[in-house]
Amino acid sequence: MSETQTAQLMDGTGLAGRIVEEAAVKAAEISRATGTVPCLATVLVGEDPASATYVRMKQARCAKAGIRSRHVGLPAATTTAELVDTLAGLSADPDVHGILLQHPCGPHIDERAAFEAIAPDKDVDGVTMHSFAAMGFGLPGFVSCTPGGIMRLLDAYGVELAGKHAVVVGRSAILGKPAGMLLLARDATVTYCHSRTADVPGTVRRADVVVAAVGRPRLIRGEDIKPGAVVIDAGYNPGNVGDVDFDTARTRARLITPVPGGVGPMTIAVLLEQTVTAAANQLGVQHI
Ligand code: NAP
């Protein structure tokens, strides 16, 4: 590909819309077959406006897809023990099929302890050690939603991964690390970059597939994108700016996700899809 060519955009909004439509059809089938509407419980500690907005967005999408949501809002002073009790209660409640704990929960909460109170069969956000280990072993389970969405995008655009060099910039437990593990499971050769990596640009230059998951505006420059590479930008920074310098990267990449409208919408779509799967599993509905 010449440097003047422009990459094809990977349309996350469109793909997410189709995934949500499919989830809605399946949710309706489950409701018809069992008389029970799939239900996602959302749990929010405190009143952080951004977190509250995320939760409202998720509830609105649920409503559109015929998934019931049950919201549990807890005061900012909630202790880890109280939060664990709440999550254990939802885990034991047969009317709840998926549980989402909006995080970060605040510095006084032991988030790992809270996540582990979520029953694995309701862990539709893929945050428990059980889900993470299942992913590592290649066993069935729920994946962290953003990396799951990235894989769906790569598949929707027919990106060949076997034998390709994938460079994941970022190694957080919910995004970079699982993204690399999912790429590895598909036979990509995976390199992680992080804040201590000696030469991020030089490593990115060797990538057939770049996944940017850092949270630093335009950290990945177009000049470091190998011509013809596939560029997935999971970063979301103030001003709707990604972690990749989009304008220069698109002149070298073959495929690239825009920000917004690329990875972002995929996260909620995968959350809804996994909630429907969880409901089907718990209600014994097969072949939906
Ligand atoms: P995070 O927990 O802050 O992790 C950031 C990662 O980037 C860390 O692994 C860090 O390395 C690495 N890093 C920081 N500076 C770096 C540098 N200069 N060079 C190379 N690596 C560097 O963030 P996150 O939760 O994974 O989120 C990352 C981005 O994705 C954010 O912009 C966030 O808004 C976005 N995001 C989007 C979605 C979505 O689209 N739905 C979902 C989740 C996150 P160390 O490990 O060494 O500290």
mmCIF file of C-alpha atoms and ligand atoms in Angstrom:
data_model
loop_
_atom_site.group_PDB
_atom_site.id
_atom_site.type_symbol
_atom_site.label_atom_id
_atom_site.label_comp_id
_atom_site.label_asym_id
_atom_site.label_seq_id
_atom_site.Cartn_x
_atom_site.Cartn_y
_atom_site.Cartn_z
ATOM 1 C CA MET A 1 0.000 0.000 0.000
ATOM 2 C CA SER A 2 1.420 3.404 -0.921
ATOM 3 C CA GLU A 3 1.643 6.170 1.646
ATOM 4 C CA THR A 4 -0.994 8.248 -0.140
ATOM 5 C CA GLN A 5 -3.609 5.519 0.089
ATOM 6 C CA THR A 6 -6.263 5.736 2.789
ATOM 7 C CA ALA A 7 -7.121 2.858 5.075
ATOM 8 C CA GLN A 8 -10.577 1.327 5.157
ATOM 9 C CA LEU A 9 -12.422 2.302 8.335
ATOM 10 C CA MET A 10 -13.579 -0.480 10.650
ATOM 11 C CA ASP A 11 -17.141 0.448 11.488
ATOM 12 C CA GLY A 12 -17.675 -0.467 15.130
ATOM 13 C CA THR A 13 -20.971 1.415 15.332
ATOM 14 C CA GLY A 14 -22.491 -0.638 12.521
ATOM 15 C CA LEU A 15 -21.157 -3.975 13.769
ATOM 16 C CA ALA A 16 -22.221 -3.226 17.347
ATOM 17 C CA GLY A 17 -25.713 -2.373 16.076
ATOM 18 C CA ARG A 18 -25.956 -5.765 14.358
ATOM 19 C CA ILE A 19 -24.715 -7.589 17.473
ATOM 20 C CA VAL A 20 -27.292 -5.785 19.629
ATOM 21 C CA GLU A 21 -30.055 -6.630 17.120
ATOM 22 C CA GLU A 22 -29.077 -10.308 17.291
ATOM 23 C CA ALA A 23 -28.989 -10.139 21.082
ATOM 24 C CA ALA A 24 -32.492 -8.614 21.035
ATOM 25 C CA VAL A 25 -33.829 -11.470 18.898
ATOM 26 C CA LYS A 26 -32.292 -14.010 21.272
ATOM 27 C CA ALA A 27 -33.558 -12.157 24.368
ATOM 28 C CA ALA A 28 -37.083 -12.254 22.900
ATOM 29 C CA GLU A 29 -36.772 -15.985 22.197
ATOM 30 C CA ILE A 30 -35.624 -16.637 25.771
ATOM 31 C CA SER A 31 -38.493 -14.561 27.166
ATOM 32 C CA ARG A 32 -41.002 -16.438 24.989
ATOM 33 C CA ALA A 33 -39.606 -19.878 25.796
ATOM 34 C CA THR A 34 -39.238 -19.410 29.551
ATOM 35 C CA GLY A 35 -41.496 -16.532 30.562
ATOM 36 C CA THR A 36 -38.406 -14.890 32.074
ATOM 37 C CA VAL A 37 -36.836 -11.740 30.652
ATOM 38 C CA PRO A 38 -33.001 -11.772 30.718
ATOM 39 C CA CYS A 39 -31.795 -9.386 33.416
ATOM 40 C CA LEU A 40 -28.534 -7.495 33.894
ATOM 41 C CA ALA A 41 -27.847 -6.092 37.366
ATOM 42 C CA THR A 42 -25.714 -2.956 37.417
ATOM 43 C CA VAL A 43 -23.968 -1.942 40.620
ATOM 44 C CA LEU A 44 -22.541 1.517 41.169
ATOM 45 C CA VAL A 45 -20.733 2.720 44.285
ATOM 46 C CA GLY A 46 -20.860 6.479 44.817
ATOM 47 C CA GLU A 47 -22.003 9.209 42.497
ATOM 48 C CA ASP A 48 -19.157 9.793 40.054
ATOM 49 C CA PRO A 49 -20.923 11.488 37.112
ATOM 50 C CA ALA A 50 -18.904 9.694 34.406
ATOM 51 C CA SER A 51 -19.563 6.268 35.980
ATOM 52 C CA ALA A 52 -23.263 7.111 36.381
ATOM 53 C CA THR A 53 -23.407 8.060 32.686
ATOM 54 C CA TYR A 54 -21.759 4.760 31.652
ATOM 55 C CA VAL A 55 -24.284 2.819 33.723
ATOM 56 C CA ARG A 56 -27.218 4.755 32.234
ATOM 57 C CA MET A 57 -25.891 4.069 28.706
ATOM 58 C CA LYS A 58 -25.698 0.362 29.466
ATOM 59 C CA GLN A 59 -29.229 0.351 30.906
ATOM 60 C CA ALA A 60 -30.580 2.206 27.868
ATOM 61 C CA ARG A 61 -28.983 -0.321 25.504
ATOM 62 C CA CYS A 62 -30.393 -3.175 27.588
ATOM 63 C CA ALA A 63 -33.889 -1.688 27.309
ATOM 64 C CA LYS A 64 -33.503 -1.458 23.504
ATOM 65 C CA ALA A 65 -32.464 -5.109 23.338
ATOM 66 C CA GLY A 66 -35.318 -6.382 25.517
ATOM 67 C CA ILE A 67 -33.010 -7.046 28.461
ATOM 68 C CA ARG A 68 -34.271 -5.978 31.865
ATOM 69 C CA SER A 69 -31.847 -4.068 34.051
ATOM 70 C CA ARG A 70 -31.863 -3.852 37.805
ATOM 71 C CA HIS A 71 -29.824 -1.037 39.226
ATOM 72 C CA VAL A 72 -28.247 -1.098 42.666
ATOM 73 C CA GLY A 73 -26.835 2.289 43.662
ATOM 74 C CA LEU A 74 -24.716 2.227 46.813
ATOM 75 C CA PRO A 75 -23.429 5.205 48.814
ATOM 76 C CA ALA A 76 -19.799 6.264 48.359
ATOM 77 C CA ALA A 77 -19.080 5.177 51.956
ATOM 78 C CA THR A 78 -20.001 1.536 51.220
ATOM 79 C CA THR A 79 -17.382 -0.859 52.610
ATOM 80 C CA THR A 80 -15.822 -3.751 50.730
ATOM 81 C CA ALA A 81 -17.737 -6.183 52.972
ATOM 82 C CA GLU A 82 -21.069 -4.485 52.178
ATOM 83 C CA LEU A 83 -20.310 -4.489 48.453
ATOM 84 C CA VAL A 84 -19.298 -8.156 48.570
ATOM 85 C CA ASP A 85 -22.608 -8.933 50.341
ATOM 86 C CA THR A 86 -24.576 -7.092 47.653
ATOM 87 C CA LEU A 87 -22.778 -8.901 44.820
ATOM 88 C CA ALA A 88 -23.139 -12.276 46.556
ATOM 89 C CA GLY A 89 -26.868 -11.587 46.905
ATOM 90 C CA LEU A 90 -27.213 -10.816 43.194
ATOM 91 C CA SER A 91 -25.123 -13.898 42.379
ATOM 92 C CA ALA A 92 -27.621 -16.041 44.293
ATOM 93 C CA ASP A 93 -30.724 -14.327 42.869
ATOM 94 C CA PRO A 94 -32.313 -16.490 40.144
ATOM 95 C CA ASP A 95 -33.972 -13.429 38.557
ATOM 96 C CA VAL A 96 -30.566 -11.886 37.768
ATOM 97 C CA HIS A 97 -28.551 -13.420 34.907
ATOM 98 C CA GLY A 98 -25.639 -11.023 34.517
ATOM 99 C CA ILE A 99 -23.837 -8.680 36.912
ATOM 100 C CA LEU A 100 -21.873 -5.572 36.071
ATOM 101 C CA LEU A 101 -19.913 -3.793 38.791
ATOM 102 C CA GLN A 102 -19.057 -0.355 37.422
ATOM 103 C CA HIS A 103 -15.452 0.423 38.281
ATOM 104 C CA PRO A 104 -13.320 2.059 39.559
ATOM 105 C CA CYS A 105 -15.256 1.815 42.823
ATOM 106 C CA GLY A 106 -13.095 4.160 44.862
ATOM 107 C CA PRO A 107 -9.758 3.766 46.643
ATOM 108 C CA HIS A 108 -11.260 2.348 49.845
ATOM 109 C CA ILE A 109 -12.763 -0.675 48.048
ATOM 110 C CA ASP A 110 -10.836 -3.899 47.473
ATOM 111 C CA GLU A 111 -12.038 -4.335 43.893
ATOM 112 C CA ARG A 112 -10.570 -7.793 43.483
ATOM 113 C CA ALA A 113 -12.540 -9.013 46.506
ATOM 114 C CA ALA A 114 -15.673 -7.411 45.069
ATOM 115 C CA PHE A 115 -15.216 -8.928 41.599
ATOM 116 C CA GLU A 116 -14.677 -12.374 43.095
ATOM 117 C CA ALA A 117 -18.135 -12.164 44.745
ATOM 118 C CA ILE A 118 -19.652 -12.313 41.243
ATOM 119 C CA ALA A 119 -20.679 -15.848 40.293
ATOM 120 C CA PRO A 120 -18.696 -16.947 37.211
ATOM 121 C CA ASP A 121 -21.875 -17.865 35.313
ATOM 122 C CA LYS A 122 -23.089 -14.246 35.778
ATOM 123 C CA ASP A 123 -19.714 -12.598 35.093
ATOM 124 C CA VAL A 124 -20.821 -11.027 31.802
ATOM 125 C CA ASP A 125 -18.158 -8.292 32.110
ATOM 126 C CA GLY A 126 -15.389 -10.904 32.333
ATOM 127 C CA VAL A 127 -13.782 -9.532 35.500
ATOM 128 C CA THR A 128 -13.383 -12.596 37.721
ATOM 129 C CA MET A 129 -10.292 -14.757 38.072
ATOM 130 C CA HIS A 130 -12.415 -17.661 36.844
ATOM 131 C CA SER A 131 -13.234 -15.888 33.584
ATOM 132 C CA PHE A 132 -9.641 -14.760 33.098
ATOM 133 C CA ALA A 133 -8.292 -18.268 33.704
ATOM 134 C CA ALA A 134 -10.892 -19.824 31.386
ATOM 135 C CA MET A 135 -9.752 -17.419 28.665
ATOM 136 C CA GLY A 136 -6.123 -18.345 29.345
ATOM 137 C CA PHE A 137 -6.876 -22.055 29.121
ATOM 138 C CA GLY A 138 -9.038 -21.585 26.019
ATOM 139 C CA LEU A 139 -12.114 -22.872 27.860
ATOM 140 C CA PRO A 140 -15.668 -21.528 27.471
ATOM 141 C CA GLY A 141 -16.396 -18.468 29.585
ATOM 142 C CA PHE A 142 -17.098 -14.771 29.421
ATOM 143 C CA VAL A 143 -14.366 -12.461 28.154
ATOM 144 C CA SER A 144 -13.599 -8.924 29.134
ATOM 145 C CA CYS A 145 -15.923 -6.926 26.876
ATOM 146 C CA THR A 146 -13.539 -4.501 25.136
ATOM 147 C CA PRO A 147 -10.991 -7.172 24.091
ATOM 148 C CA GLY A 148 -13.929 -9.370 23.076
ATOM 149 C CA GLY A 149 -15.210 -6.498 20.931
ATOM 150 C CA ILE A 150 -11.786 -6.033 19.340
ATOM 151 C CA MET A 151 -11.738 -9.700 18.281
ATOM 152 C CA ARG A 152 -15.243 -9.368 16.818
ATOM 153 C CA LEU A 153 -14.106 -6.369 14.762
ATOM 154 C CA LEU A 154 -11.024 -8.217 13.471
ATOM 155 C CA ASP A 155 -13.185 -11.183 12.483
ATOM 156 C CA ALA A 156 -15.858 -9.031 10.850
ATOM 157 C CA TYR A 157 -13.189 -7.564 8.560
ATOM 158 C CA GLY A 158 -11.644 -10.969 7.822
ATOM 159 C CA VAL A 159 -8.270 -10.117 9.359
ATOM 160 C CA GLU A 160 -5.981 -13.145 9.228
ATOM 161 C CA LEU A 161 -4.214 -13.501 12.580
ATOM 162 C CA ALA A 162 -2.348 -16.812 12.416
ATOM 163 C CA GLY A 163 1.373 -16.193 12.037
ATOM 164 C CA LYS A 164 0.953 -12.419 12.122
ATOM 165 C CA HIS A 165 2.842 -10.182 14.525
ATOM 166 C CA ALA A 166 0.408 -8.423 16.846
ATOM 167 C CA VAL A 167 1.726 -5.626 19.067
ATOM 168 C CA VAL A 168 -0.496 -4.665 21.986
ATOM 169 C CA VAL A 169 0.439 -1.356 23.600
ATOM 170 C CA GLY A 170 -0.922 -1.465 27.157
ATOM 171 C CA ARG A 171 -1.267 -4.364 29.586
ATOM 172 C CA SER A 172 -4.182 -3.546 31.877
ATOM 173 C CA ALA A 173 -6.107 -6.508 33.272
ATOM 174 C CA ILE A 174 -9.340 -5.480 31.540
ATOM 175 C CA LEU A 175 -7.952 -4.485 28.167
ATOM 176 C CA GLY A 176 -4.358 -4.873 26.994
ATOM 177 C CA LYS A 177 -3.493 -8.152 28.700
ATOM 178 C CA PRO A 178 -6.640 -10.071 27.687
ATOM 179 C CA ALA A 179 -6.476 -8.590 24.158
ATOM 180 C CA GLY A 180 -2.998 -10.089 23.782
ATOM 181 C CA MET A 181 -4.152 -13.433 25.179
ATOM 182 C CA LEU A 182 -7.076 -13.595 22.747
ATOM 183 C CA LEU A 183 -4.752 -12.768 19.831
ATOM 184 C CA LEU A 184 -2.318 -15.447 21.015
ATOM 185 C CA ALA A 185 -5.175 -17.973 21.150
ATOM 186 C CA ARG A 186 -5.723 -17.212 17.453
ATOM 187 C CA ASP A 187 -2.071 -18.010 16.659
ATOM 188 C CA ALA A 188 -0.784 -14.467 16.354
ATOM 189 C CA THR A 189 2.749 -13.845 17.616
ATOM 190 C CA VAL A 190 2.134 -11.316 20.354
ATOM 191 C CA THR A 191 4.366 -8.595 21.780
ATOM 192 C CA TYR A 192 3.212 -6.396 24.653
ATOM 193 C CA CYS A 193 4.454 -2.841 25.145
ATOM 194 C CA HIS A 194 3.946 -0.947 28.403
ATOM 195 C CA SER A 195 5.306 2.032 30.277
ATOM 196 C CA ARG A 196 8.698 0.346 30.790
ATOM 197 C CA THR A 197 9.153 -0.830 27.209
ATOM 198 C CA ALA A 198 12.455 0.518 25.859
ATOM 199 C CA ASP A 199 11.366 1.221 22.293
ATOM 200 C CA VAL A 200 7.615 1.416 21.703
ATOM 201 C CA PRO A 201 7.813 3.036 18.215
ATOM 202 C CA GLY A 202 10.414 0.503 17.030
ATOM 203 C CA THR A 203 8.248 -2.372 18.258
ATOM 204 C CA VAL A 204 5.088 -0.957 16.674
ATOM 205 C CA ARG A 205 6.965 -0.621 13.358
ATOM 206 C CA ARG A 206 7.211 -4.427 13.152
ATOM 207 C CA ALA A 207 3.496 -5.029 13.760
ATOM 208 C CA ASP A 208 1.045 -6.485 11.273
ATOM 209 C CA VAL A 209 -1.706 -5.757 13.808
ATOM 210 C CA VAL A 210 -1.462 -2.909 16.325
ATOM 211 C CA VAL A 211 -3.769 -2.697 19.334
ATOM 212 C CA ALA A 212 -3.420 0.623 21.132
ATOM 213 C CA ALA A 213 -4.761 0.463 24.695
ATOM 214 C CA VAL A 214 -2.901 3.092 26.646
ATOM 215 C CA GLY A 215 -4.917 6.230 27.356
ATOM 216 C CA ARG A 216 -2.329 8.679 25.920
ATOM 217 C CA PRO A 217 -3.617 10.890 23.094
ATOM 218 C CA ARG A 218 -1.941 10.136 19.717
ATOM 219 C CA LEU A 219 0.927 8.214 21.327
ATOM 220 C CA ILE A 220 1.201 5.937 18.265
ATOM 221 C CA ARG A 221 2.338 7.970 15.279
ATOM 222 C CA GLY A 222 1.486 7.237 11.676
ATOM 223 C CA GLU A 223 5.146 7.080 10.658
ATOM 224 C CA ASP A 224 5.526 4.030 12.938
ATOM 225 C CA ILE A 225 2.703 2.063 11.320
ATOM 226 C CA LYS A 226 3.964 -0.616 8.940
ATOM 227 C CA PRO A 227 2.368 -0.041 5.517
ATOM 228 C CA GLY A 228 -0.639 -2.339 5.188
ATOM 229 C CA ALA A 229 -0.987 -2.983 8.937
ATOM 230 C CA VAL A 230 -4.313 -3.270 10.764
ATOM 231 C CA VAL A 231 -4.688 -0.637 13.485
ATOM 232 C CA ILE A 232 -7.118 -1.019 16.375
ATOM 233 C CA ASP A 233 -7.347 2.032 18.602
ATOM 234 C CA ALA A 234 -9.044 1.257 21.922
ATOM 235 C CA GLY A 235 -7.854 4.504 23.471
ATOM 236 C CA TYR A 236 -10.396 7.095 24.441
ATOM 237 C CA ASN A 237 -9.043 10.436 25.581
ATOM 238 C CA PRO A 238 -10.714 13.791 26.228
ATOM 239 C CA GLY A 239 -11.894 15.454 23.037
ATOM 240 C CA ASN A 240 -12.736 12.133 21.320
ATOM 241 C CA VAL A 241 -9.068 11.473 20.629
ATOM 242 C CA GLY A 242 -7.600 7.990 20.417
ATOM 243 C CA ASP A 243 -4.152 6.640 21.260
ATOM 244 C CA VAL A 244 -3.248 6.585 17.559
ATOM 245 C CA ASP A 245 -2.590 9.662 15.448
ATOM 246 C CA PHE A 246 -5.470 8.815 13.144
ATOM 247 C CA ASP A 247 -4.788 11.259 10.300
ATOM 248 C CA THR A 248 -1.245 10.045 9.696
ATOM 249 C CA ALA A 249 -1.871 6.381 10.538
ATOM 250 C CA ARG A 250 -4.698 6.064 8.030
ATOM 251 C CA THR A 251 -2.309 6.895 5.179
ATOM 252 C CA ARG A 252 -0.266 3.761 5.944
ATOM 253 C CA ALA A 253 -2.703 1.266 7.492
ATOM 254 C CA ARG A 254 -4.901 -1.123 5.497
ATOM 255 C CA LEU A 255 -7.670 -1.103 8.093
ATOM 256 C CA ILE A 256 -8.122 1.272 11.019
ATOM 257 C CA THR A 257 -10.735 1.924 13.703
ATOM 258 C CA PRO A 258 -11.959 5.507 14.041
ATOM 259 C CA VAL A 259 -12.364 7.191 17.440
ATOM 260 C CA PRO A 260 -15.207 7.444 18.199
ATOM 261 C CA GLY A 261 -17.158 4.771 16.361
ATOM 262 C CA GLY A 262 -14.573 1.978 16.337
ATOM 263 C CA VAL A 263 -13.843 -0.063 19.460
ATOM 264 C CA GLY A 264 -16.029 2.048 21.788
ATOM 265 C CA PRO A 265 -19.496 0.822 20.736
ATOM 266 C CA MET A 266 -18.307 -2.800 20.681
ATOM 267 C CA THR A 267 -17.874 -2.966 24.448
ATOM 268 C CA ILE A 268 -21.551 -2.565 25.327
ATOM 269 C CA ALA A 269 -22.556 -4.813 22.416
ATOM 270 C CA VAL A 270 -20.432 -7.657 23.790
ATOM 271 C CA LEU A 271 -21.802 -7.004 27.298
ATOM 272 C CA LEU A 272 -25.382 -7.428 26.029
ATOM 273 C CA GLU A 273 -24.477 -10.476 23.958
ATOM 274 C CA GLN A 274 -22.839 -12.127 26.971
ATOM 275 C CA THR A 275 -25.837 -11.242 29.178
ATOM 276 C CA VAL A 276 -28.163 -13.030 26.760
ATOM 277 C CA THR A 277 -25.823 -16.031 26.665
ATOM 278 C CA ALA A 278 -25.719 -16.088 30.481
ATOM 279 C CA ALA A 279 -29.523 -16.001 30.651
ATOM 280 C CA ALA A 280 -29.823 -18.802 28.094
ATOM 281 C CA ASN A 281 -27.338 -20.935 30.026
ATOM 282 C CA GLN A 282 -29.037 -20.344 33.391
ATOM 283 C CA LEU A 283 -32.539 -20.876 32.051
ATOM 284 C CA GLY A 284 -31.571 -24.003 30.125
ATOM 285 C CA VAL A 285 -32.436 -22.592 26.713
ATOM 286 C CA GLN A 286 -30.406 -24.268 24.014
ATOM 287 C CA HIS A 287 -29.896 -23.499 20.343
ATOM 288 C CA ILE A 288 -30.694 -19.802 20.349
HETATM 289 P P1 NAP B 1 -4.791 1.654 32.170
HETATM 290 O O1 NAP B 1 -5.298 0.680 33.159
HETATM 291 O O2 NAP B 1 -4.379 3.020 32.618
HETATM 292 O O3 NAP B 1 -3.541 0.983 31.416
HETATM 293 C C1 NAP B 1 -2.768 1.702 30.533
HETATM 294 C C2 NAP B 1 -1.636 0.833 30.024
HETATM 295 O O4 NAP B 1 -0.831 1.617 29.146
HETATM 296 C C3 NAP B 1 -0.720 0.312 31.121
HETATM 297 O O5 NAP B 1 -0.421 -1.041 30.876
HETATM 298 C C4 NAP B 1 0.522 1.192 30.989
HETATM 299 O O6 NAP B 1 1.723 0.511 31.304
HETATM 300 C C5 NAP B 1 0.526 1.492 29.519
HETATM 301 N N1 NAP B 1 1.249 2.737 29.235
HETATM 302 C C6 NAP B 1 1.132 3.931 29.863
HETATM 303 N N2 NAP B 1 1.935 4.840 29.288
HETATM 304 C C7 NAP B 1 2.582 4.205 28.295
HETATM 305 C C8 NAP B 1 3.556 4.615 27.345
HETATM 306 N N3 NAP B 1 4.015 5.877 27.303
HETATM 307 N N4 NAP B 1 3.995 3.695 26.459
HETATM 308 C C9 NAP B 1 3.549 2.425 26.485
HETATM 309 N N5 NAP B 1 2.607 1.984 27.351
HETATM 310 C C10 NAP B 1 2.141 2.878 28.251
HETATM 311 O O7 NAP B 1 -5.837 1.902 31.003
HETATM 312 P P2 NAP B 1 -6.968 0.927 30.384
HETATM 313 O O8 NAP B 1 -8.108 0.811 31.328
HETATM 314 O O9 NAP B 1 -6.356 -0.290 29.817
HETATM 315 O O10 NAP B 1 -7.458 1.876 29.168
HETATM 316 C C11 NAP B 1 -6.601 2.243 28.116
HETATM 317 C C12 NAP B 1 -7.345 3.157 27.166
HETATM 318 O O11 NAP B 1 -8.446 2.449 26.625
HETATM 319 C C13 NAP B 1 -7.953 4.413 27.809
HETATM 320 O O12 NAP B 1 -7.896 5.479 26.870
HETATM 321 C C14 NAP B 1 -9.380 4.030 28.084
HETATM 322 O O13 NAP B 1 -10.245 5.160 28.080
HETATM 323 C C15 NAP B 1 -9.656 3.148 26.884
HETATM 324 N N6 NAP B 1 -10.732 2.172 27.118
HETATM 325 C C16 NAP B 1 -11.718 2.131 26.211
HETATM 326 C C17 NAP B 1 -12.744 1.224 26.366
HETATM 327 C C18 NAP B 1 -13.818 1.209 25.351
HETATM 328 O O14 NAP B 1 -13.586 1.591 24.235
HETATM 329 N N7 NAP B 1 -14.977 0.781 25.638
HETATM 330 C C19 NAP B 1 -12.785 0.357 27.457
HETATM 331 C C20 NAP B 1 -11.736 0.387 28.363
HETATM 332 C C21 NAP B 1 -10.701 1.312 28.185
HETATM 333 P P3 NAP B 1 2.074 -0.043 32.806
HETATM 334 O O15 NAP B 1 1.293 -1.314 32.939
HETATM 335 O O16 NAP B 1 3.545 -0.254 32.743
HETATM 336 O O17 NAP B 1 1.637 1.034 33.757
#
